[in-house]
Amino acid sequence: MSSRLTQYAAYVDPETGLSRIGHFDLDKNTIQPLSFTSGTPISDLYQVIEAGYDKITATGTPFPASSTKLLPAISGRDVLAVGKNYMEHAKEFNSSGFDSSDKVDRPSHPVIFTKRATSIIAHGDAIYPHTEFSETLDYEGEIGVILGKPGFRVEEEDAWDYVWGYTIINDMTARERQRDHKQFFIGKSPDTFCPIGPIAVPKEDLPSTLRIQTHVNGELRQDADTDDLIFSIPTLLNTISAGQTIQPGDVIATGTPAGVGIGRNPPVYLKSDDEIAISVTGLGTLRNKIASKSDFSSPWTKSPFTSINVSKTANGTSSLTKINSKLLHYKMIGSGKEHIVFVHGLGGSLETWIPLISSLSLAESYSIHLFDLEGHGLSPTHPLDEVTLESIAADIRGVFDQAQISEANPATLVAHSMGALAAMRFSLDSPKFVKKLVLIGPPASPLSESAARGFRDQAAVVRSKGLDAVIDDIVASSLSKQSQAKNPLATAALRLSILGQEPESYAKALWALSRATKELNVEELQANTLIIAGDEDVAVSPRALCEKYNERIKTSTLVVLNDVGHWPQFEDLQGLAQGLKGFI
């Protein structure tokens, strides 16, 4: 075995649930986590291949391999495979009655086929027998060659430059399907028919000749080495790349030796609970058992979609709470009998409220509930999920449910900007749950067509050029002149808050605002309401608009902060706290 930490195994991180790469010490049965020298964890073997050994280092403490789930050494692509590449196997296959590909023992050209990526499983995983599909289940122990760089029309004398290393493959086969379809793909590609692992090792850490042995239930069935190949690895690379590009991470199953089940007289097929153990020099042993039908849970599935804004949490779920059937970043502080729920606005996060909560010592007397809007802060969003004022209002209801806020003990609801529109929507839908409503910089309802168009245009810019393309305009239009001139912390806080968002999430929120064209009947609001406006908020919530809201809402009070724009949390924390103190 190699003395270097190059026995690469893919596994599920016990803490985060994410795919990681480590060094699998087969003798000690432990895994040493690996990272890049930058400290970033390694996710898969493709990254190992591209980065190279010098960019990889040990990190953390080795742990028992039995405490985690091993994954296939490499997966995600169809496996390139070679048929009849050991002479004795070619003979036994040709005489078995299952070979529809040729009439002679020795093939004139390499027989190339593929196994679907959906067939790949890990060391230790059960192989599903597909009893309704096949009655002739057979094994084929093979050495897998893993390629290390792209190539086209690779010459045989250069071929080894394109080989990264090796792994073990069990080329499971449904023999009658292989025979009846006159080619190999159907019989080779059922789900679970391609165990790969347990490790992958660079060629530099292995001898030039590799020995392969296959045992079934402890009985030796196959025993050969790579010197017995009919078509050498350089020949295979030359053949495969003659008209197509090979890529780093491509895997070639190089063929199986004599000794498969159909080579016996009479043929012996695999059955439930049979164990296939394939050992290769320096690569350990790949072990898998044939399962009973009831052992198979579900087919291989993978969504083409990836949630947005998941990289800020360790695995896309940590520190998140399921609210309204979605994962949101929710936080509760304090333990008072009365509840206050805070809702931030476009470009904000729950952290926006922390200085205000601290300055008023609210957590000493109240139960405080904060959450990041979908796609904002630490909350993810799915590409198919539409963010609307209605969906945000529904999420507010979900927070109320999470906090166990009831009609018997209604809450104070504090909201800023776009969050204020959603808070009004929720308060109209669930009036008995809100006893006090604080609206900080509420936008117009309904939104004018010109304003809606402006939000749509800004969303398009963010999607095409990023947040850096709009941040200067946002600062100029959102903060007062005094804040921009004399309050650099307010400017920095706003820039950090906006630039800290995920661009697509921010664009989705802009799109939600652009569709807020249905007027809210604020006259029907029943909660005692406080409106706080900045006297220099001219773009989103002008003073005249807030005065109009104050007239329309029955039990409303208006507080105007001088020399303040749209973000009083950053521009005038003391004034905002003073305005809230008496009301709450």
Coordinates of C-alpha atoms in Angstrom, one line a residue:
M1 CA 0.0 0.0 0.0
S2 CA 1.1 3.6 -0.6
S3 CA 2.7 5.5 2.2
R4 CA 1.2 8.7 0.8
L5 CA -2.3 9.7 1.7
T6 CA -3.6 8.7 -1.8
Q7 CA -6.0 5.9 -1.1
Y8 CA -8.9 8.2 -1.9
A9 CA -12.4 7.2 -0.7
A10 CA -15.6 9.2 -1.1
Y11 CA -17.8 9.2 2.0
V12 CA -20.6 11.1 3.7
D13 CA -19.4 13.6 6.3
P14 CA -20.9 12.4 9.6
E15 CA -21.5 16.0 10.7
T16 CA -22.7 17.8 7.6
G17 CA -24.0 15.0 5.4
L18 CA -22.0 16.3 2.5
S19 CA -19.9 14.2 0.1
R20 CA -16.2 14.4 1.1
I21 CA -12.9 12.7 0.1
G22 CA -10.6 11.1 2.6
H23 CA -7.6 8.7 2.7
F24 CA -9.0 5.2 3.5
D25 CA -6.4 3.3 5.6
L26 CA -7.6 -0.2 4.7
D27 CA -5.5 -1.9 7.4
K28 CA -6.8 0.2 10.2
N29 CA -10.2 0.7 8.6
T30 CA -10.1 4.4 9.3
I31 CA -10.6 7.5 7.1
Q32 CA -8.4 10.5 7.3
P33 CA -10.3 13.6 6.1
L34 CA -8.5 15.5 3.4
S35 CA -8.7 19.1 2.2
F36 CA -7.0 21.3 -0.2
T37 CA -4.0 23.2 1.2
S38 CA -6.3 26.2 1.3
G39 CA -8.4 24.4 3.9
T40 CA -11.4 23.9 1.7
P41 CA -12.8 20.3 2.0
I42 CA -12.7 18.1 -1.1
S43 CA -16.0 17.1 -2.5
D44 CA -15.2 14.4 -5.0
L45 CA -12.5 12.6 -7.0
Y46 CA -12.9 14.9 -10.0
Q47 CA -11.5 17.7 -7.8
V48 CA -8.6 15.5 -6.6
I49 CA -7.7 14.7 -10.2
E50 CA -7.7 18.4 -11.3
A51 CA -6.0 19.7 -8.2
G52 CA -3.2 17.2 -7.9
Y53 CA -1.5 15.6 -4.9
D54 CA 0.6 18.7 -4.0
K55 CA -2.6 20.7 -3.4
I56 CA -4.0 18.2 -0.9
T57 CA -3.4 17.7 2.8
A58 CA -4.7 15.9 5.8
T59 CA -7.2 17.8 8.0
G60 CA -8.8 16.8 11.3
T61 CA -8.6 13.4 13.0
P62 CA -9.0 10.0 11.4
F63 CA -12.3 8.3 12.3
P64 CA -13.6 4.7 11.9
A65 CA -14.9 4.0 8.4
S66 CA -17.7 2.1 10.0
S67 CA -19.1 5.3 11.4
T68 CA -20.0 6.8 8.0
K69 CA -21.4 5.8 4.6
L70 CA -19.0 5.1 1.9
L71 CA -19.8 6.4 -1.6
P72 CA -18.6 5.2 -4.9
A73 CA -15.0 6.1 -5.4
I74 CA -16.1 8.1 -8.5
S75 CA -19.6 8.5 -10.0
G76 CA -21.8 10.8 -12.0
R77 CA -20.9 9.6 -15.6
D78 CA -21.5 6.5 -17.6
V79 CA -18.6 4.0 -17.4
L80 CA -16.8 3.1 -20.6
A81 CA -16.3 -0.6 -20.6
V82 CA -14.5 -3.3 -22.6
G83 CA -15.8 -6.8 -23.4
K84 CA -13.8 -9.9 -24.0
N85 CA -10.4 -8.4 -23.2
Y86 CA -8.8 -11.5 -21.4
M87 CA -8.2 -14.4 -23.8
E88 CA -9.5 -17.2 -21.5
H89 CA -12.6 -15.2 -20.7
A90 CA -13.2 -14.5 -24.4
K91 CA -13.1 -18.3 -25.0
E92 CA -15.5 -19.1 -22.2
F93 CA -17.9 -16.4 -23.2
N94 CA -17.8 -17.4 -26.9
S95 CA -18.6 -21.0 -26.0
S96 CA -21.3 -20.1 -23.4
G97 CA -24.1 -19.5 -25.9
F98 CA -24.6 -16.0 -24.5
D99 CA -22.2 -14.2 -26.9
S100 CA -24.0 -12.5 -29.8
S101 CA -21.2 -10.1 -30.6
D102 CA -18.8 -12.4 -32.4
K103 CA -18.1 -15.9 -33.7
V104 CA -14.4 -16.1 -32.9
D105 CA -12.7 -16.3 -29.5
R106 CA -10.2 -13.4 -30.0
P107 CA -11.9 -10.2 -31.0
S108 CA -10.3 -8.3 -33.9
H109 CA -11.0 -4.9 -32.3
P110 CA -11.8 -3.8 -28.7
V111 CA -15.4 -4.4 -27.8
I112 CA -16.5 -1.1 -26.3
F113 CA -19.8 -0.5 -24.5
T114 CA -21.1 1.7 -21.7
K115 CA -22.7 1.2 -18.3
R116 CA -25.1 3.9 -17.2
A117 CA -24.2 6.2 -14.4
T118 CA -27.5 5.1 -12.7
S119 CA -26.0 1.6 -12.2
I120 CA -23.1 2.9 -10.0
I121 CA -23.1 2.0 -6.3
A122 CA -20.5 1.9 -3.5
H123 CA -18.5 -0.7 -1.7
G124 CA -20.8 -2.4 0.8
D125 CA -24.1 -1.5 -1.0
A126 CA -26.5 -4.2 -1.9
I127 CA -26.9 -5.3 -5.6
Y128 CA -30.5 -5.6 -6.5
P129 CA -31.2 -8.9 -8.3
H130 CA -34.0 -7.6 -10.7
T131 CA -35.7 -10.9 -10.6
E132 CA -38.4 -9.7 -12.9
F133 CA -35.8 -8.7 -15.4
S134 CA -33.2 -11.4 -15.2
E135 CA -32.6 -15.0 -14.1
T136 CA -29.0 -15.1 -15.1
L137 CA -27.2 -12.7 -12.7
D138 CA -23.4 -12.8 -13.2
Y139 CA -20.4 -11.0 -11.8
E140 CA -17.3 -9.7 -13.6
G141 CA -14.4 -8.4 -11.5
E142 CA -12.6 -5.7 -13.4
I143 CA -9.8 -3.1 -13.0
G144 CA -11.1 0.4 -13.7
V145 CA -8.8 3.0 -15.3
I146 CA -9.5 6.6 -14.3
L147 CA -8.3 9.2 -16.8
G148 CA -6.6 12.4 -15.7
K149 CA -6.7 14.8 -18.6
P150 CA -8.7 15.5 -21.7
G151 CA -7.5 14.0 -25.0
F152 CA -8.4 13.4 -28.6
R153 CA -6.8 10.8 -30.9
V154 CA -4.4 9.8 -28.2
E155 CA -1.4 8.0 -29.5
E156 CA -0.5 4.7 -27.8
E157 CA 3.0 5.9 -26.9
D158 CA 1.5 8.9 -25.1
A159 CA -1.4 7.1 -23.5
W160 CA 0.0 6.7 -20.0
D161 CA 0.2 10.5 -19.7
Y162 CA -3.6 10.5 -19.7
V163 CA -4.1 7.8 -17.0
W164 CA -4.6 9.2 -13.5
G165 CA -5.1 6.0 -11.6
Y166 CA -7.2 2.9 -10.9
T167 CA -10.2 1.6 -8.9
I168 CA -12.1 -1.7 -8.8
I169 CA -15.3 -2.4 -10.7
N170 CA -17.8 -5.2 -10.6
D171 CA -19.4 -5.3 -14.1
M172 CA -22.6 -7.0 -13.0
T173 CA -24.5 -8.5 -16.0
A174 CA -27.9 -10.0 -16.8
R175 CA -26.6 -12.6 -19.3
E176 CA -29.9 -13.3 -21.2
R177 CA -30.4 -9.6 -21.8
Q178 CA -26.8 -9.3 -23.0
R179 CA -27.5 -12.2 -25.4
D180 CA -31.0 -11.3 -26.6
H181 CA -30.3 -7.6 -27.4
K182 CA -27.1 -8.5 -29.5
Q183 CA -25.1 -5.9 -27.5
F184 CA -24.2 -5.3 -24.0
F185 CA -25.8 -2.1 -22.8
I186 CA -29.2 -3.4 -21.6
G187 CA -27.7 -6.3 -19.7
K188 CA -25.0 -4.3 -18.1
S189 CA -26.9 -1.2 -17.0
P190 CA -29.6 -2.1 -14.5
D191 CA -29.6 -0.1 -11.3
T192 CA -26.9 -1.2 -8.8
F193 CA -25.1 -3.2 -11.5
C194 CA -21.8 -1.2 -11.2
P195 CA -20.2 -1.3 -7.8
I196 CA -17.1 0.9 -7.7
G197 CA -14.5 1.3 -4.9
P198 CA -13.7 1.1 -2.2
I199 CA -10.8 3.5 -3.1
A200 CA -9.1 5.1 -6.1
V201 CA -5.4 5.4 -6.2
P202 CA -3.0 7.3 -8.6
K203 CA -0.9 5.1 -10.9
E204 CA 2.3 6.5 -9.3
D205 CA 1.4 4.7 -6.1
L206 CA 0.7 1.3 -7.7
P207 CA 2.9 -1.3 -9.5
S208 CA 2.8 -1.4 -13.3
T209 CA 1.2 -4.8 -13.2
L210 CA -2.0 -5.3 -11.2
R211 CA -3.4 -8.6 -10.1
I212 CA -7.1 -9.1 -9.8
Q213 CA -8.9 -11.9 -7.9
T214 CA -12.6 -12.5 -7.5
H215 CA -14.2 -14.6 -4.7
V216 CA -17.8 -15.5 -4.5
N217 CA -18.8 -16.6 -1.0
G218 CA -15.2 -17.1 -0.2
E219 CA -14.5 -19.3 -3.3
L220 CA -11.8 -18.1 -5.7
R221 CA -13.4 -17.7 -9.1
Q222 CA -11.1 -15.3 -11.1
D223 CA -7.4 -14.7 -10.9
A224 CA -5.3 -12.8 -13.5
D225 CA -3.3 -9.7 -14.0
T226 CA -3.1 -6.8 -16.4
D227 CA -0.3 -8.5 -18.4
D228 CA -3.0 -10.9 -19.6
L229 CA -5.1 -8.1 -21.4
I230 CA -5.7 -8.7 -25.1
F231 CA -5.9 -5.0 -25.8
S232 CA -3.6 -3.0 -23.5
I233 CA -4.6 0.2 -21.7
P234 CA -2.8 2.4 -24.3
T235 CA -4.6 0.6 -27.1
L236 CA -8.0 1.1 -25.4
L237 CA -7.3 4.8 -25.0
N238 CA -6.2 5.1 -28.6
T239 CA -9.4 3.3 -29.7
I240 CA -11.8 5.2 -27.6
S241 CA -10.3 8.6 -28.3
A242 CA -10.0 8.1 -32.1
G243 CA -13.2 10.0 -32.7
Q244 CA -14.3 11.4 -29.4
T245 CA -12.7 13.5 -26.6
I246 CA -11.9 11.7 -23.3
Q247 CA -12.2 13.7 -20.2
P248 CA -10.6 13.8 -16.7
G249 CA -12.6 11.5 -14.5
D250 CA -13.7 9.2 -17.3
V251 CA -13.6 5.6 -16.2
I252 CA -12.7 2.6 -18.4
A253 CA -13.6 -0.9 -17.1
T254 CA -10.8 -2.8 -18.8
G255 CA -12.5 -6.3 -19.0
T256 CA -12.9 -9.4 -16.9
P257 CA -10.7 -12.5 -16.6
A258 CA -12.0 -16.1 -17.0
G259 CA -14.0 -17.6 -14.2
V260 CA -17.4 -15.9 -14.5
G261 CA -20.6 -17.8 -13.7
I262 CA -21.5 -18.7 -17.3
G263 CA -18.1 -20.2 -17.8
R264 CA -19.0 -23.0 -15.5
N265 CA -20.7 -26.3 -16.6
P266 CA -23.5 -26.0 -15.9
P267 CA -23.5 -22.2 -15.5
V268 CA -23.8 -20.9 -11.9
Y269 CA -25.7 -17.7 -11.4
L270 CA -25.8 -15.3 -8.4
K271 CA -28.6 -15.5 -5.9
S272 CA -29.7 -13.5 -2.9
D273 CA -27.1 -13.2 -0.1
D274 CA -24.2 -14.2 -2.3
E275 CA -21.2 -12.0 -1.6
I276 CA -18.8 -10.9 -4.4
A277 CA -15.4 -9.8 -3.3
I278 CA -13.0 -8.4 -5.9
S279 CA -9.4 -7.7 -4.8
V280 CA -6.8 -5.8 -6.8
T281 CA -3.2 -5.0 -5.9
G282 CA -3.0 -1.8 -3.9
L283 CA -6.8 -1.2 -4.2
G284 CA -8.1 -3.3 -1.4
T285 CA -11.3 -5.4 -1.8
L286 CA -14.7 -4.3 -3.3
R287 CA -17.4 -6.3 -1.5
N288 CA -21.1 -6.4 -2.3
K289 CA -23.9 -8.8 -1.6
I290 CA -26.9 -9.7 -3.7
A291 CA -30.0 -8.4 -2.0
S292 CA -33.4 -9.9 -1.6
K293 CA -36.1 -8.0 -3.6
S294 CA -37.4 -6.4 -0.4
D295 CA -34.0 -4.8 0.3
F296 CA -34.2 -2.4 -2.7
S297 CA -35.6 0.9 -1.6
S298 CA -35.7 3.2 -4.6
P299 CA -34.0 3.9 -8.0
W300 CA -31.2 6.3 -8.5
T301 CA -32.6 9.9 -8.8
K302 CA -31.0 13.3 -9.0
S303 CA -32.8 16.6 -9.6
P304 CA -31.4 18.9 -12.2
F305 CA -32.1 21.8 -9.8
T306 CA -30.0 23.1 -7.0
S307 CA -31.4 25.4 -4.4
I308 CA -30.1 29.0 -4.4
N309 CA -28.2 30.5 -1.5
V310 CA -27.3 27.2 0.2
S311 CA -23.5 27.8 0.4
K312 CA -23.8 29.9 3.6
T313 CA -24.9 26.9 5.6
A314 CA -22.8 23.8 6.0
N315 CA -25.1 21.5 4.1
G316 CA -27.9 23.6 3.0
T317 CA -30.0 22.6 6.1
S318 CA -27.9 23.3 9.2
S319 CA -29.3 26.2 11.4
L320 CA -32.5 26.1 9.3
T321 CA -36.0 25.5 10.4
K322 CA -38.9 24.0 8.4
I323 CA -41.5 26.7 8.2
N324 CA -44.4 26.8 5.9
S325 CA -43.1 23.6 4.1
K326 CA -39.7 25.3 3.4
L327 CA -36.4 25.7 5.1
L328 CA -35.9 29.2 6.6
H329 CA -33.3 30.7 8.9
Y330 CA -35.3 31.3 12.1
K331 CA -34.1 32.5 15.4
M332 CA -35.8 33.0 18.8
I333 CA -34.3 35.0 21.6
G334 CA -35.7 35.9 25.0
S335 CA -38.4 34.0 26.8
G336 CA -41.1 36.6 27.7
K337 CA -44.8 35.8 27.6
E338 CA -45.4 38.5 25.0
H339 CA -44.1 38.1 21.4
I340 CA -42.5 40.4 18.9
V341 CA -42.0 39.2 15.4
F342 CA -39.5 41.1 13.1
V343 CA -39.7 41.0 9.3
H344 CA -36.8 42.6 7.3
G345 CA -37.0 44.1 3.9
L346 CA -35.4 43.8 0.5
G347 CA -31.6 43.3 0.9
G348 CA -31.8 42.9 4.7
S349 CA -31.6 39.9 7.0
L350 CA -32.6 39.1 10.6
E351 CA -29.3 40.5 11.6
T352 CA -30.6 43.9 10.6
W353 CA -32.7 44.0 13.8
I354 CA -30.1 42.9 16.3
P355 CA -28.8 46.4 17.2
L356 CA -32.3 47.7 17.7
I357 CA -33.3 44.7 19.9
S358 CA -30.2 45.2 21.9
S359 CA -30.6 48.9 22.4
L360 CA -34.1 48.5 23.7
S361 CA -33.2 45.3 25.8
L362 CA -36.3 43.7 24.3
A363 CA -35.1 40.1 24.9
E364 CA -35.3 40.8 28.6
S365 CA -39.0 41.2 28.5
Y366 CA -40.3 39.6 25.3
S367 CA -39.9 36.5 23.2
I368 CA -38.3 37.8 20.0
H369 CA -38.8 36.0 16.7
L370 CA -36.7 36.7 13.7
F371 CA -36.3 35.1 10.3
D372 CA -34.6 35.6 6.9
L373 CA -36.9 36.0 4.0
E374 CA -36.8 33.2 1.4
G375 CA -33.5 33.6 -0.4
H376 CA -32.2 36.3 1.9
G377 CA -29.6 36.0 4.7
L378 CA -29.2 32.3 5.3
S379 CA -32.5 31.1 3.9
P380 CA -32.3 29.2 0.6
T381 CA -34.8 29.4 -2.3
H382 CA -35.5 26.9 -5.0
P383 CA -35.4 28.0 -8.7
L384 CA -39.0 26.9 -9.1
D385 CA -40.3 28.7 -6.0
E386 CA -42.0 32.0 -6.8
V387 CA -41.4 34.7 -4.1
T388 CA -44.4 37.0 -3.8
L389 CA -45.8 39.3 -1.1
E390 CA -48.4 36.5 -0.6
S391 CA -45.7 33.9 -0.1
I392 CA -43.8 36.1 2.4
A393 CA -47.1 36.7 4.2
A394 CA -47.6 32.9 4.4
D395 CA -44.1 32.6 5.8
I396 CA -44.9 35.1 8.5
R397 CA -47.9 32.9 9.3
G398 CA -45.5 30.0 9.5
V399 CA -43.3 31.9 11.9
F400 CA -46.3 32.7 14.1
D401 CA -47.2 28.9 14.1
Q402 CA -43.6 28.1 14.9
A403 CA -43.7 30.5 17.8
Q404 CA -47.1 29.2 18.9
I405 CA -48.5 32.7 18.8
S406 CA -52.3 32.5 19.1
E407 CA -55.4 34.7 19.0
A408 CA -55.5 34.5 22.7
N409 CA -52.0 36.0 23.0
P410 CA -51.4 38.1 19.8
A411 CA -48.0 39.5 18.9
T412 CA -46.4 42.8 17.9
L413 CA -45.3 42.7 14.3
V414 CA -42.4 44.9 13.2
A415 CA -41.6 45.1 9.5
H416 CA -39.4 47.1 7.2
S417 CA -39.8 48.1 3.5
M418 CA -41.0 45.1 1.4
G419 CA -41.5 43.2 4.6
A420 CA -44.0 45.9 5.7
L421 CA -46.2 45.2 2.7
A422 CA -46.2 41.5 3.5
A423 CA -46.8 42.3 7.2
M424 CA -49.9 44.4 6.2
R425 CA -51.1 41.5 4.0
F426 CA -50.7 39.1 6.9
S427 CA -52.4 41.4 9.3
L428 CA -55.4 41.8 7.0
D429 CA -55.6 38.0 6.6
S430 CA -55.1 37.2 10.3
P431 CA -56.2 40.3 12.2
K432 CA -56.6 38.6 15.6
F433 CA -53.0 37.5 15.7
V434 CA -51.5 41.0 15.6
K435 CA -52.2 43.5 18.4
K436 CA -49.6 46.0 17.3
L437 CA -48.1 46.7 13.9
V438 CA -45.0 48.7 13.2
L439 CA -44.3 49.7 9.6
I440 CA -40.9 51.2 8.9
G441 CA -40.6 52.7 5.4
P442 CA -43.6 50.9 3.9
P443 CA -43.6 51.1 0.0
A444 CA -46.7 52.2 -1.9
S445 CA -49.7 49.9 -2.3
P446 CA -50.5 49.5 -5.1
L447 CA -47.1 49.9 -6.8
S448 CA -47.2 52.2 -9.8
E449 CA -46.5 50.7 -13.1
S450 CA -43.3 52.9 -13.5
A451 CA -42.1 51.7 -10.1
A452 CA -42.9 48.0 -11.0
R453 CA -41.0 48.4 -14.3
G454 CA -38.0 49.9 -12.4
F455 CA -37.9 46.9 -10.1
R456 CA -38.1 44.5 -13.1
D457 CA -35.3 46.4 -14.8
Q458 CA -33.1 46.3 -11.7
A459 CA -33.7 42.5 -11.4
A460 CA -32.5 42.1 -15.0
V461 CA -29.3 44.1 -14.3
V462 CA -28.6 42.1 -11.1
R463 CA -29.1 38.8 -13.0
S464 CA -26.8 39.8 -15.8
K465 CA -24.2 41.9 -14.1
G466 CA -24.4 41.2 -10.3
L467 CA -25.1 43.3 -7.3
D468 CA -22.0 45.4 -7.8
A469 CA -23.7 46.9 -10.8
V470 CA -26.5 48.4 -8.7
I471 CA -25.1 48.9 -5.2
D472 CA -24.0 52.5 -5.8
D473 CA -27.4 53.5 -7.0
I474 CA -29.1 51.8 -4.1
V475 CA -26.9 53.7 -1.6
A476 CA -27.5 57.0 -3.3
S477 CA -31.3 56.5 -3.4
S478 CA -31.7 54.8 0.0
L479 CA -29.6 56.8 2.4
S480 CA -30.0 60.5 3.3
K481 CA -27.5 63.0 2.2
Q482 CA -26.3 63.4 5.7
S483 CA -25.9 59.7 6.2
Q484 CA -23.8 59.4 3.0
A485 CA -21.7 62.4 4.0
K486 CA -21.2 61.9 7.7
N487 CA -22.2 58.4 8.6
P488 CA -19.7 56.0 6.9
L489 CA -20.8 53.1 9.2
A490 CA -24.4 53.4 7.8
T491 CA -23.1 53.4 4.3
A492 CA -20.9 50.4 5.0
A493 CA -23.6 48.5 6.8
L494 CA -26.0 49.0 3.8
R495 CA -23.4 48.0 1.3
L496 CA -22.5 44.9 3.3
S497 CA -26.1 43.9 3.7
I498 CA -26.9 44.2 0.0
L499 CA -23.7 42.7 -1.3
G500 CA -24.0 39.9 1.1
Q501 CA -27.1 38.7 -0.7
E502 CA -27.1 36.0 -3.4
P503 CA -27.8 37.9 -6.7
E504 CA -30.5 35.6 -7.9
S505 CA -32.3 35.7 -4.6
Y506 CA -32.2 39.4 -4.6
A507 CA -33.5 39.5 -8.2
K508 CA -36.4 37.2 -7.2
A509 CA -37.3 39.6 -4.4
L510 CA -37.2 42.5 -6.8
W511 CA -39.5 40.5 -9.1
A512 CA -41.9 40.0 -6.1
L513 CA -42.0 43.7 -5.5
S514 CA -42.7 44.4 -9.2
R515 CA -45.8 42.3 -9.0
A516 CA -47.2 44.1 -5.9
T517 CA -49.7 46.0 -8.0
K518 CA -52.9 45.0 -6.1
E519 CA -53.9 47.5 -3.6
L520 CA -54.0 46.5 0.1
N521 CA -57.2 47.7 1.9
V522 CA -55.2 49.2 4.8
E523 CA -58.4 50.9 6.1
E524 CA -59.4 47.4 7.3
L525 CA -56.2 47.0 9.5
Q526 CA -57.4 46.5 13.1
A527 CA -54.0 46.5 15.0
N528 CA -52.7 49.6 16.6
T529 CA -50.2 50.8 14.0
L530 CA -47.0 52.9 14.2
I531 CA -45.5 54.2 10.9
I532 CA -41.9 55.3 10.9
A533 CA -40.6 57.3 8.0
G534 CA -37.4 59.0 7.1
D535 CA -37.8 62.6 5.9
E536 CA -35.3 62.0 3.1
D537 CA -36.7 58.6 1.9
V538 CA -37.7 59.8 -1.5
A539 CA -37.4 56.6 -3.5
V540 CA -39.3 53.9 -1.6
S541 CA -41.4 55.4 1.2
P542 CA -41.7 59.2 0.9
R543 CA -43.1 61.2 3.8
A544 CA -46.2 62.1 1.8
L545 CA -46.9 58.4 1.2
C546 CA -46.6 57.6 4.9
E547 CA -48.8 60.5 5.8
K548 CA -51.4 59.1 3.5
Y549 CA -51.1 55.7 5.1
N550 CA -51.5 57.4 8.5
E551 CA -54.8 58.9 7.3
R552 CA -56.1 55.7 5.9
I553 CA -55.3 53.4 8.9
K554 CA -57.8 53.9 11.7
T555 CA -55.5 53.6 14.7
S556 CA -52.2 54.9 13.4
T557 CA -49.4 57.1 14.6
L558 CA -46.7 58.6 12.3
V559 CA -43.2 59.3 13.4
V560 CA -40.8 61.0 11.0
L561 CA -37.1 60.8 11.6
N562 CA -35.0 63.8 10.5
D563 CA -32.0 63.4 8.2
V564 CA -32.9 59.8 7.6
G565 CA -33.5 57.9 4.4
H566 CA -34.9 54.4 4.0
W567 CA -32.7 52.5 6.4
P568 CA -33.2 54.0 10.0
Q569 CA -31.7 50.8 11.5
F570 CA -28.4 51.9 10.0
E571 CA -28.8 55.7 9.9
D572 CA -30.4 56.6 13.2
L573 CA -30.6 53.7 15.5
Q574 CA -31.3 55.9 18.5
G575 CA -34.1 57.8 16.8
L576 CA -35.7 54.5 15.7
A577 CA -35.4 53.0 19.1
Q578 CA -37.0 56.1 20.7
G579 CA -39.9 56.0 18.2
L580 CA -40.5 52.4 19.0
K581 CA -40.0 52.5 22.8
G582 CA -43.2 54.2 23.8
F583 CA -45.3 52.3 21.3
I584 CA -44.2 48.8 22.2

